[in-house]
mmCIF file of C-alpha atoms and ligand atoms in Angstrom:
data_model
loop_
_atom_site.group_PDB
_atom_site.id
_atom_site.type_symbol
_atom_site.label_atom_id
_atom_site.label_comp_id
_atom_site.label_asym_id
_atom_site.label_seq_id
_atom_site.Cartn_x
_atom_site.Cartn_y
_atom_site.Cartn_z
ATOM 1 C CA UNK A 1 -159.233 19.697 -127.683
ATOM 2 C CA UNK A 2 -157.669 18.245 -124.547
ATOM 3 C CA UNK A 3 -159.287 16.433 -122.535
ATOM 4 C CA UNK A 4 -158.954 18.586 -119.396
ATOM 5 C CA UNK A 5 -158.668 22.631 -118.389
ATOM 6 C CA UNK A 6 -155.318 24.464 -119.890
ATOM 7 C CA UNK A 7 -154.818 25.149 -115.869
ATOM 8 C CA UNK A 8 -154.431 22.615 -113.394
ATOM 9 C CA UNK A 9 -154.305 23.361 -110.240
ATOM 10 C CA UNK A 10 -152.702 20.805 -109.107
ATOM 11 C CA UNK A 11 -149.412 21.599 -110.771
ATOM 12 C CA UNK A 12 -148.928 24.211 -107.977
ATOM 13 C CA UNK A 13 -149.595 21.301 -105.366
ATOM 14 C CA UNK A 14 -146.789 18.797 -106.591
ATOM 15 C CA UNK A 15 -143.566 19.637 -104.478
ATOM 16 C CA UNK A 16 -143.413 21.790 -101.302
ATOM 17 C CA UNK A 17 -141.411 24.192 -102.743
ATOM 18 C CA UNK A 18 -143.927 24.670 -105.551
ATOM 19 C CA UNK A 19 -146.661 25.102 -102.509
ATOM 20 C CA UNK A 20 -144.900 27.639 -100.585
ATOM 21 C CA UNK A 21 -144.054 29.866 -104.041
ATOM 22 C CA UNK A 22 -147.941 30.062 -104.292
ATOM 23 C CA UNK A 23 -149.076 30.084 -100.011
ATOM 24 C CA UNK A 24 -150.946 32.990 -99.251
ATOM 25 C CA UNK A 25 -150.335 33.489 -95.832
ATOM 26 C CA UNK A 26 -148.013 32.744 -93.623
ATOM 27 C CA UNK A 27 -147.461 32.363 -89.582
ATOM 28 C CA UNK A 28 -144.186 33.477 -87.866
ATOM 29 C CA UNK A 29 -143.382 33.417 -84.609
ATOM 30 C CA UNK A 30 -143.744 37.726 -84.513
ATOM 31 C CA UNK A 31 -147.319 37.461 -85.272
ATOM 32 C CA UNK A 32 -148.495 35.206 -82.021
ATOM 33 C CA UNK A 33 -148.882 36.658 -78.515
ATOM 34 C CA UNK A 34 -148.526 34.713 -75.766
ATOM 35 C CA UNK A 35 -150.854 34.833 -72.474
ATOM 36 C CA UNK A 36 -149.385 34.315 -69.544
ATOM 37 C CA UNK A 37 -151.024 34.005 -65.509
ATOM 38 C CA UNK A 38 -149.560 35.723 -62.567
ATOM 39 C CA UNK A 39 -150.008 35.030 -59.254
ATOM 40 C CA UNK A 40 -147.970 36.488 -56.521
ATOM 41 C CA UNK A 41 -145.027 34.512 -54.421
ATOM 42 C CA UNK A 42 -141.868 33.062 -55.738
ATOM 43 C CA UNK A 43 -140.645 29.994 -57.297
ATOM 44 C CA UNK A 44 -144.390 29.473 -58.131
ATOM 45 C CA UNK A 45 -144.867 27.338 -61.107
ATOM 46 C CA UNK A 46 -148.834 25.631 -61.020
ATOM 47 C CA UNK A 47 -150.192 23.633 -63.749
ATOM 48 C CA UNK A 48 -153.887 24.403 -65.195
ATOM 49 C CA UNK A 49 -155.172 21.012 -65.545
ATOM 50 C CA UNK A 50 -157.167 21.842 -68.805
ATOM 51 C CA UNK A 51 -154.533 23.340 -70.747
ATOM 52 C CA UNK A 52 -151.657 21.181 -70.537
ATOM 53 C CA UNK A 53 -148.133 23.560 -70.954
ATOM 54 C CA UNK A 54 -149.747 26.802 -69.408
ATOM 55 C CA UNK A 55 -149.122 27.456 -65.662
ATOM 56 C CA UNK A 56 -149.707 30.026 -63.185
ATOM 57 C CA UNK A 57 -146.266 31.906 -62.720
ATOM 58 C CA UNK A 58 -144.930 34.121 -59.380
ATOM 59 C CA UNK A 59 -143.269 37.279 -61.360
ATOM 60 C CA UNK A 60 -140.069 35.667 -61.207
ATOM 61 C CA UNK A 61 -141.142 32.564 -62.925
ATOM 62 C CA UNK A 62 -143.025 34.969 -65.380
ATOM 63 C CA UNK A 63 -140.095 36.565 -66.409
ATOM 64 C CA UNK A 64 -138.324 33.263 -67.125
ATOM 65 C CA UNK A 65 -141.211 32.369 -69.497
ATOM 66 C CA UNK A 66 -141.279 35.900 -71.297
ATOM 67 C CA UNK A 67 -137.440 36.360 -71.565
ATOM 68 C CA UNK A 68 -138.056 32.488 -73.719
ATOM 69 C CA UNK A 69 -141.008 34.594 -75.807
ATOM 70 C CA UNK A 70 -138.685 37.197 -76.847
ATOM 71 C CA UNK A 71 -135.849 35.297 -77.456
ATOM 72 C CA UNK A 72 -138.043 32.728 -79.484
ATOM 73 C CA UNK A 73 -138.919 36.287 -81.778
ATOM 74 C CA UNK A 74 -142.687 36.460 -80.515
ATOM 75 C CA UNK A 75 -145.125 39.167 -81.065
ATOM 76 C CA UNK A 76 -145.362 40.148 -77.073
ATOM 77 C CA UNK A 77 -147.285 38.860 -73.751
ATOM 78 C CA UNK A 78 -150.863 39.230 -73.065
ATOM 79 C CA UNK A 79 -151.042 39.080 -69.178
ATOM 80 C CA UNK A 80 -153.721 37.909 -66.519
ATOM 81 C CA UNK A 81 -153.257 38.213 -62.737
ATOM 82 C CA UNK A 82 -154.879 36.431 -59.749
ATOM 83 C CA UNK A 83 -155.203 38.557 -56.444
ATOM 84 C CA UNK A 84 -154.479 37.109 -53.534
ATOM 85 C CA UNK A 85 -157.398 38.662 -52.109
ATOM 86 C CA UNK A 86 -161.085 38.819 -53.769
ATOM 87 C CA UNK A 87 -163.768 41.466 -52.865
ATOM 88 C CA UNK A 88 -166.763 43.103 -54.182
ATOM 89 C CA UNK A 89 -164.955 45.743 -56.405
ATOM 90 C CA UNK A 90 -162.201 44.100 -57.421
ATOM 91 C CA UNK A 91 -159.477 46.407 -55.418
ATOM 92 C CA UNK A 92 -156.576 44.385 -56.016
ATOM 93 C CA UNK A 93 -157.141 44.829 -60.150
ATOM 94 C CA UNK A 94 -155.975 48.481 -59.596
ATOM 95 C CA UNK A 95 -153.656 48.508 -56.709
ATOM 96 C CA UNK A 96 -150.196 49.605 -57.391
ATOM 97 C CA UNK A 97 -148.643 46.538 -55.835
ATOM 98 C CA UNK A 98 -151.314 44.059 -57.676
ATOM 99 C CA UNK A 99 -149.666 40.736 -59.146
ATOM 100 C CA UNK A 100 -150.164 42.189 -62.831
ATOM 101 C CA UNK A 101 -148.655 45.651 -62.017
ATOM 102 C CA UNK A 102 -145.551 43.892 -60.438
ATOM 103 C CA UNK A 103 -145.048 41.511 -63.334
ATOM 104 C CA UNK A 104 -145.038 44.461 -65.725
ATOM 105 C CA UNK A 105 -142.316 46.237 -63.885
ATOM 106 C CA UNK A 106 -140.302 43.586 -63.857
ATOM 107 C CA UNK A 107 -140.601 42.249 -67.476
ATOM 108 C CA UNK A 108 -140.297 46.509 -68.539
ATOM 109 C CA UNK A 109 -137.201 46.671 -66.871
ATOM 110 C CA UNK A 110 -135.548 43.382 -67.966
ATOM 111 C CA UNK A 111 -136.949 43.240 -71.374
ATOM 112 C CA UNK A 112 -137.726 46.383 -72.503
ATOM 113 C CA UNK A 113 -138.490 45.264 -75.912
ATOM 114 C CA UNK A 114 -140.209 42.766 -75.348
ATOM 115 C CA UNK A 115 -144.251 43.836 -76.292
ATOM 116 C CA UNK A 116 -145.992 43.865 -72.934
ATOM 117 C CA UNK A 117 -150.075 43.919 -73.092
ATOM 118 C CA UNK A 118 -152.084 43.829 -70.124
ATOM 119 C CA UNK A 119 -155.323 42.517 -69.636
ATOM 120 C CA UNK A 120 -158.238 45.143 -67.928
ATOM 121 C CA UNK A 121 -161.221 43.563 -66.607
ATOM 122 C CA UNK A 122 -162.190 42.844 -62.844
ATOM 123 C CA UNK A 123 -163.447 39.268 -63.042
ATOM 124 C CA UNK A 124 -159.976 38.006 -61.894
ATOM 125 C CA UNK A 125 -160.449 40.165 -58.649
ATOM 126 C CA UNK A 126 -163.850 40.561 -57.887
ATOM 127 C CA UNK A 127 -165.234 37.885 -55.201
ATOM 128 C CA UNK A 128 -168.352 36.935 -57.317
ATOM 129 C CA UNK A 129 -166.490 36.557 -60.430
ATOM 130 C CA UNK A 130 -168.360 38.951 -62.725
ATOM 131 C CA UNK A 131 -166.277 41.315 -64.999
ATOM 132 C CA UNK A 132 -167.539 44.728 -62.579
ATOM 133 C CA UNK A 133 -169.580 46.742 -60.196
ATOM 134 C CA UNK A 134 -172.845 44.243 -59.228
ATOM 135 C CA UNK A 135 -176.400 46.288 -58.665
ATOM 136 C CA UNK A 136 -179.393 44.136 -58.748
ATOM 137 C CA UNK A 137 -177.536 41.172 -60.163
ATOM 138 C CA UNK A 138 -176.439 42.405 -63.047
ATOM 139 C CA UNK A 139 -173.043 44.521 -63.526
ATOM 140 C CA UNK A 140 -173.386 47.889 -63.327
ATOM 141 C CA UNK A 141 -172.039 49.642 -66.583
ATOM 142 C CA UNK A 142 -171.825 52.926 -65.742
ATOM 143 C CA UNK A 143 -170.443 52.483 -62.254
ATOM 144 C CA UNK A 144 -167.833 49.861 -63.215
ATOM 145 C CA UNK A 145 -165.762 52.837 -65.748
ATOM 146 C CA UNK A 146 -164.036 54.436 -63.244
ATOM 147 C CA UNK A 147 -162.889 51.429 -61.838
ATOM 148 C CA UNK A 148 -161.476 49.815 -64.980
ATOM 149 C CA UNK A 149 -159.829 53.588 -65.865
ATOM 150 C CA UNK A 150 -157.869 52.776 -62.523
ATOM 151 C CA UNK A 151 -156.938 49.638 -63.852
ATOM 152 C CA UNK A 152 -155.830 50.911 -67.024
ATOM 153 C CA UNK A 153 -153.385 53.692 -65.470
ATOM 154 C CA UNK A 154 -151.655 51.313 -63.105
ATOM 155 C CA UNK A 155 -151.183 49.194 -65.335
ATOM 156 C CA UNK A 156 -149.780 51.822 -67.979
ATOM 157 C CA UNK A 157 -148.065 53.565 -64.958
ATOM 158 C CA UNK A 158 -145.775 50.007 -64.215
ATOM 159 C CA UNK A 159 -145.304 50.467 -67.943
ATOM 160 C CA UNK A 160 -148.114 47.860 -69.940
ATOM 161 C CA UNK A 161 -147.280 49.052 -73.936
ATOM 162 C CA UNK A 162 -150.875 48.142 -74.453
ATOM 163 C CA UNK A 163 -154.230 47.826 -72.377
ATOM 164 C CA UNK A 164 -156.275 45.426 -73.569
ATOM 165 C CA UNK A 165 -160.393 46.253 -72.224
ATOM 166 C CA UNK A 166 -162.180 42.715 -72.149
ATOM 167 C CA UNK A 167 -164.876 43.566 -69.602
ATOM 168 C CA UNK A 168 -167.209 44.531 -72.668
ATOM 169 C CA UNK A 169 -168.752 47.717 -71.022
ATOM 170 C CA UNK A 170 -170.536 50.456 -73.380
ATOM 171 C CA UNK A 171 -168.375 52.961 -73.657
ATOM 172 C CA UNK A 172 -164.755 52.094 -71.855
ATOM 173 C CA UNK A 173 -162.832 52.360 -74.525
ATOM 174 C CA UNK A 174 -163.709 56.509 -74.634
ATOM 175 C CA UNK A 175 -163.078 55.812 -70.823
ATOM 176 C CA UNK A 176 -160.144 54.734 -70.532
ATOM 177 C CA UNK A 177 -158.683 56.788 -73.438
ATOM 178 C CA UNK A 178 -159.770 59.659 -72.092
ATOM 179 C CA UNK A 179 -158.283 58.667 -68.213
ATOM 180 C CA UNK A 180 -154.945 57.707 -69.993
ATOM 181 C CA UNK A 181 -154.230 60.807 -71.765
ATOM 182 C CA UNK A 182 -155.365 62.970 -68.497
ATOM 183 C CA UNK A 183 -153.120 60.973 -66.216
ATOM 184 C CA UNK A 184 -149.873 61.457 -68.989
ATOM 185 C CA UNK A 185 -150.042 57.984 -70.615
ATOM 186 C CA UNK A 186 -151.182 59.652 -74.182
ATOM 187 C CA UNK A 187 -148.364 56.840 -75.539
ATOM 188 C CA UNK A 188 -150.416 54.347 -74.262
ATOM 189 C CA UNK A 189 -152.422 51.739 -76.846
ATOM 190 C CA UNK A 190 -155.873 50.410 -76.495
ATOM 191 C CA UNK A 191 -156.629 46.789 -77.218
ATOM 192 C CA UNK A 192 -159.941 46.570 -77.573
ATOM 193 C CA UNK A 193 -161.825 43.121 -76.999
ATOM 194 C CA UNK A 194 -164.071 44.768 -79.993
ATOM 195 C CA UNK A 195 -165.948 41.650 -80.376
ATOM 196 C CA UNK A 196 -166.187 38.937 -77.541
ATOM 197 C CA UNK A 197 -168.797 36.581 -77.684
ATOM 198 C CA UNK A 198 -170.700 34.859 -74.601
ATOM 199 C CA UNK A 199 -168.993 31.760 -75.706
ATOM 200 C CA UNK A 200 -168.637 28.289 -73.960
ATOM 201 C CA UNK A 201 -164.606 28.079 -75.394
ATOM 202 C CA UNK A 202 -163.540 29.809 -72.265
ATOM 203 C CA UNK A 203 -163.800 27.345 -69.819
ATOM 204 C CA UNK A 204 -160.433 26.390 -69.174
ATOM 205 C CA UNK A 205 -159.272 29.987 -68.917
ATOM 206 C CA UNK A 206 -161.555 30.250 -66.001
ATOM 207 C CA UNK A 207 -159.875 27.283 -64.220
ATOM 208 C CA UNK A 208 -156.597 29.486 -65.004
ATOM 209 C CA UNK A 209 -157.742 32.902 -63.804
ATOM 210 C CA UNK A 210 -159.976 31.239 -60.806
ATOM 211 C CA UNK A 211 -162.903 33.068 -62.695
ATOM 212 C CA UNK A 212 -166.053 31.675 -63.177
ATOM 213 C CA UNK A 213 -168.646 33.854 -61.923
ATOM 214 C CA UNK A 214 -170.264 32.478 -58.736
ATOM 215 C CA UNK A 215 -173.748 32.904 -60.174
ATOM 216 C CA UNK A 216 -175.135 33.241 -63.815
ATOM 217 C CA UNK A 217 -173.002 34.035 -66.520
ATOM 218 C CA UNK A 218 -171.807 37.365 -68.900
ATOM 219 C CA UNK A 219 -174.720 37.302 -71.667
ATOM 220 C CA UNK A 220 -175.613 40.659 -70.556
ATOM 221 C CA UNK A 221 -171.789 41.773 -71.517
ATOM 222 C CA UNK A 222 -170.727 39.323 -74.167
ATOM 223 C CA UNK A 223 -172.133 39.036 -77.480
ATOM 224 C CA UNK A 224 -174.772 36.482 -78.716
ATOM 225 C CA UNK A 225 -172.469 34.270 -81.326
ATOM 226 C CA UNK A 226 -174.925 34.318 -83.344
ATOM 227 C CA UNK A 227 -174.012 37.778 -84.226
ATOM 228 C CA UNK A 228 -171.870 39.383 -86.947
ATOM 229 C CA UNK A 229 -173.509 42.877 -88.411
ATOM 230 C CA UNK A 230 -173.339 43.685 -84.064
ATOM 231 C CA UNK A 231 -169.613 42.946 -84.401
ATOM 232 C CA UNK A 232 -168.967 45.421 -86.974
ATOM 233 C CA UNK A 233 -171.388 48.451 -85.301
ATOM 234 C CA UNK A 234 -169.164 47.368 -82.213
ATOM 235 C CA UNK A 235 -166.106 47.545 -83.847
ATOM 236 C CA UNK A 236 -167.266 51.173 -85.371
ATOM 237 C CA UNK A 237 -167.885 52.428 -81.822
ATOM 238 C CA UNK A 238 -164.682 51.166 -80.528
ATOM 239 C CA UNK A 239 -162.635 53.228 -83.606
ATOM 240 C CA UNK A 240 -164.736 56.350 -82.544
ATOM 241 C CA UNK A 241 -163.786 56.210 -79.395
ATOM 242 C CA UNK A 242 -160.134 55.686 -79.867
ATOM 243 C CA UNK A 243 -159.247 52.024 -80.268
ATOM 244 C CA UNK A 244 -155.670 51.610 -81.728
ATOM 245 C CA UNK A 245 -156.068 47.920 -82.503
ATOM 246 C CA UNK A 246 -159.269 45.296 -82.525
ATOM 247 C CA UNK A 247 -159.897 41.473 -81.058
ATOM 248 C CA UNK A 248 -162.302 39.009 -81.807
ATOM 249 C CA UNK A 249 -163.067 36.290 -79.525
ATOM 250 C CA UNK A 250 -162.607 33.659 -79.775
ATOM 251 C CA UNK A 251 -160.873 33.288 -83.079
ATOM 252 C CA UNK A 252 -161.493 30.000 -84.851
ATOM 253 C CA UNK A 253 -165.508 29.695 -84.458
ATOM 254 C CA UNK A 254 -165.561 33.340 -85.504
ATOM 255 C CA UNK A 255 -163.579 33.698 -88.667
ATOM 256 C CA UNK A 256 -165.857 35.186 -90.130
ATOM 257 C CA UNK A 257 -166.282 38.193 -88.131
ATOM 258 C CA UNK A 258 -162.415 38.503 -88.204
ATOM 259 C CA UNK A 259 -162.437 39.013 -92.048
ATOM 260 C CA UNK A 260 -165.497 41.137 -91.533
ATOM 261 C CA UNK A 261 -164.107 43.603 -88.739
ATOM 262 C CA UNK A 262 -160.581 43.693 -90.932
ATOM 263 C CA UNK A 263 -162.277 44.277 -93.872
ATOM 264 C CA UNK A 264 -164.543 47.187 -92.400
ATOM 265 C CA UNK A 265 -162.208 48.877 -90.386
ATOM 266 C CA UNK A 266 -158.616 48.194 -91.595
ATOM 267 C CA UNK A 267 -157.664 48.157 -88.352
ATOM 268 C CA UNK A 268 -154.936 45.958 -86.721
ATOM 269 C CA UNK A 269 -156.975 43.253 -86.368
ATOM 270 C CA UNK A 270 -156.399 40.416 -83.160
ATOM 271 C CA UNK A 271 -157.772 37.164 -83.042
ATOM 272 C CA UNK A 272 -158.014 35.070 -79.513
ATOM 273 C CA UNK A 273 -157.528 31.491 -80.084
ATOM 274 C CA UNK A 274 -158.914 30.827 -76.609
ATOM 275 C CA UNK A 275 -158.556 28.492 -74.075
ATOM 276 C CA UNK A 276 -161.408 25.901 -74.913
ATOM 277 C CA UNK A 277 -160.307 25.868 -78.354
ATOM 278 C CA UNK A 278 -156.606 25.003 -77.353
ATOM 279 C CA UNK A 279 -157.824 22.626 -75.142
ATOM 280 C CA UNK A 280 -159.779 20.502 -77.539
ATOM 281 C CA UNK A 281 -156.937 20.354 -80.085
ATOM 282 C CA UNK A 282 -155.244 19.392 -76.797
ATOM 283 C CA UNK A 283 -157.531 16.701 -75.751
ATOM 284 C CA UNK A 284 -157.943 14.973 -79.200
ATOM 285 C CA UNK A 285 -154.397 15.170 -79.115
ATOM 286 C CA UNK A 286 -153.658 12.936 -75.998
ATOM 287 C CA UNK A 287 -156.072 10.402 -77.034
ATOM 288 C CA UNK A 288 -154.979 9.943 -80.079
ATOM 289 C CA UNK A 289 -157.564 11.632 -82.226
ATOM 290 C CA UNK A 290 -155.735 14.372 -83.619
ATOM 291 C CA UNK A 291 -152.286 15.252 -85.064
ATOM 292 C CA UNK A 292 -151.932 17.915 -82.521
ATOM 293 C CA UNK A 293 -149.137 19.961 -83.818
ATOM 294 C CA UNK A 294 -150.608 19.999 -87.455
ATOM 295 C CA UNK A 295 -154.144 20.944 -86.227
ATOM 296 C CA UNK A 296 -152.365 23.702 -84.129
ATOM 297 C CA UNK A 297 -150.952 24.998 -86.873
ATOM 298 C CA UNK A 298 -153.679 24.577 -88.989
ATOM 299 C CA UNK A 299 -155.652 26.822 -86.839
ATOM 300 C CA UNK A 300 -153.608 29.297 -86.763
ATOM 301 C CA UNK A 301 -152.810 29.362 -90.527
ATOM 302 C CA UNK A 302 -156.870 30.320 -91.072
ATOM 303 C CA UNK A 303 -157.164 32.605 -88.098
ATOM 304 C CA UNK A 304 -154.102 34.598 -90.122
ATOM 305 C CA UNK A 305 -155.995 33.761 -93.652
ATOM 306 C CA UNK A 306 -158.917 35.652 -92.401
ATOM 307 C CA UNK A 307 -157.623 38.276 -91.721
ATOM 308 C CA UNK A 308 -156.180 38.605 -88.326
ATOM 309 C CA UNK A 309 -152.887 40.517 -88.019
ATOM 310 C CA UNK A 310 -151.417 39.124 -84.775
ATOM 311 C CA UNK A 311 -152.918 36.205 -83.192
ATOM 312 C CA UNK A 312 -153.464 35.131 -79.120
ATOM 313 C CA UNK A 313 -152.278 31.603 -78.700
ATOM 314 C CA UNK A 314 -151.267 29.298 -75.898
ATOM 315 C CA UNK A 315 -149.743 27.234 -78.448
ATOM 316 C CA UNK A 316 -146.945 30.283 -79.497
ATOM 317 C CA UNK A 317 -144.400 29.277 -77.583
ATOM 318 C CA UNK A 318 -144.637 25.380 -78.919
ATOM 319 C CA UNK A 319 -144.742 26.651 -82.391
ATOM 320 C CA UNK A 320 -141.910 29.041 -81.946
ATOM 321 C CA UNK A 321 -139.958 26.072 -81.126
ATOM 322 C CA UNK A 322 -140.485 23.537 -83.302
ATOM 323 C CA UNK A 323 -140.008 26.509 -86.156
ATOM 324 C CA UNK A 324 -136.528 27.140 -84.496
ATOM 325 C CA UNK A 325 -136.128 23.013 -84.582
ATOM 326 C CA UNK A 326 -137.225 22.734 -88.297
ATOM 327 C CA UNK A 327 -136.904 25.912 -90.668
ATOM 328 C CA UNK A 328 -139.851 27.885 -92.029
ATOM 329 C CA UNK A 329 -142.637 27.136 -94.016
ATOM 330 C CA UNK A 330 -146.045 25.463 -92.467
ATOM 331 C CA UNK A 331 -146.788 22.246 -93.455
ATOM 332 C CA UNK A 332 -149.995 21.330 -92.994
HETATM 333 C C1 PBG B 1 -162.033 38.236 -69.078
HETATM 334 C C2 PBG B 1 -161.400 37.305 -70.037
HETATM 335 C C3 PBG B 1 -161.797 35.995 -70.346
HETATM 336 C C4 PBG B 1 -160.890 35.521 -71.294
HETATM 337 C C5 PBG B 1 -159.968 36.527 -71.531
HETATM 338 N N1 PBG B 1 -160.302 37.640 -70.770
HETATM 339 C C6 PBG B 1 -162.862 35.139 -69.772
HETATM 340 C C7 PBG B 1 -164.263 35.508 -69.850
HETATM 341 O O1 PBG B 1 -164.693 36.454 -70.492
HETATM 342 O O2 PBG B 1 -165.010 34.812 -69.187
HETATM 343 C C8 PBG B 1 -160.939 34.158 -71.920
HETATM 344 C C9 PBG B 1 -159.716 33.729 -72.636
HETATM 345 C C10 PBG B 1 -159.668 32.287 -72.967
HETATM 346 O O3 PBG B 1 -160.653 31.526 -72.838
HETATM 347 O O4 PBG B 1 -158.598 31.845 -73.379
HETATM 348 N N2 PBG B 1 -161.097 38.923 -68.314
#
């Protein structure tokens, strides 16, 4: 009898090239998305202090960044805009000439295959910060669809391959289908933010879109993280009303609900590996605490391993290049 199991796992573990002949999953450049901020102007390059390597970008700069995304073989842009002009309703979110709606023209007609997704929600644009329509202090559901359906068809009008709905209304994904196909933009796919928590990861990004909501916060929008079973009656509704593709958010403290939503739906499947996350990694990072690059990739090795088809990272365009530098294969 020997003295140990007839398999050892560790055999598999000895050389790298015996590890990547039995890795399970795998992250290439094609499956990250990279957000990106617009403001208006030119020559406009700002830091965001919390997320060191993202900036605010004038269209021009944008384009600079994106035609860099394609050429490093990434999945496509996710993009945010900041108005130069805040009110109640959020006009500049839906004005033909808004900072997003300009970006996308530009990046459709210079890099036409490059994946272009556009973000529709209002908080950018609205003056108090909250993601519609306020009644009563609270947003108003039913009175903030028509406005996000007006997002949705500039933004499909300047050409967006994809809408991405992150407001977390009931029932704007039927919406906005629905105002899409009328208005000739049947072609037109729906990202839906399926599952996005109320979750305290998303600081930074708020320092990057300019915002925070003046008063209270979006627990009567966003989900309760302590909520899975919701995520998958969510992610139900969404498919009846005519999602083409699913997020979770954020990604790495909800891995779970990833493999669950995948599982459930077989649905492309997103995961947002948000700004607070990023930053952390980021933070450790500078001080010393981390190995950043390995716990970025890390990260988004198990976003992929539970199940998430295409992942949202700040970090794609840093792992993009040091894959170009270094050959394939993660090694974590
Ligand atoms: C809302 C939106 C948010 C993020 C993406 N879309 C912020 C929020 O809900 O408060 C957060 C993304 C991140 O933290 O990286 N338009």
């Amino acid at each position: 009898m020997p003295s140990h199991p007839a398999y050892r796992p560790r055999r598999l573990r000895r050389t790298e090239a015996l590890r990547a002949a039995s890795r399970e999953t795998s992250v290439s450049p094609g499956d990250l998305v990279l957000p990106l901020f617009a403001v208006h102007g030119a020559g406009v390059r700002r830091p965001v202090s919390s997320m060191p390597g993202v900036e605010q970008t004038s269209p021009d700069e944008l384009l600079r960044d994106a035609e860099e995304a394609l050429s490093l073989g990434l999945g496509g842009v996710l993009l945010f805009g900041i108005p130069e002009h805040k009110d109640d309703c959020g006009s500049e979110g839906y004005a033909d000439d808004g900072v997003v709606q300009r970006a996308v023209r530009l990046l459709k007609r210079e890099l036409p295959d490059l994946l272009v997704i556009t973000d529709v929600c209002l908080c950018e644009y609205t003056s108090h910060g909250h993601c519609g329509v306020l009644r009563d202090g609270d947003v108003d559901n039913d009175a903030t669809l028509p406005l996000l359906q007006r997002v949705a068809l500039t933004h499909a009008a300047a050409g967006a391959d994809v809408v991405a709905p992150s407001d977390m209304m009931d029932g704007r994904v039927a919406a906005l289908r629905g105002a899409l196909d009328a208005g000739g933009f049947a072609g037109t796919a729906i990202l839906s933010y399926t599952a996005k928590y109320a979750s305290a990861f998303y600081g930074p990004f708020r320092e990057a879109a300019e915002s925070a909501p003046s008063s209270g916060d979006r627990r009567s929008a966003q989900m309760d993280p302590a909520n899975a079973l919701e995520a998958v009656r969510e992610a139900r509704l969404d498919v009846a009303e005519g999602a083409d593709m699913l997020m979770v958010k954020p990604a790495l403290a909800y891995l779970d609900v990833i493999h669950r939503v995948k599982a459930e739906t077989g649905y492309p499947v997103f995961g947002y590996h948000v700004s607070g996350e990023y930053a952390m990694i980021e933070a450790a990072a500078q001080r010393g605490w981390i190995d950043g690059p390995r716990a970025h990739e890390e990260a988004l090795t198990c976003i992929r391993r539970a199940g998430a088809d295409r992942v949202v990272s700040y970090y794609a365009r840093q792992f993009a290049r040091s894959r170009a530098g270094r050959g394939a294969g993660v090694r974590i």
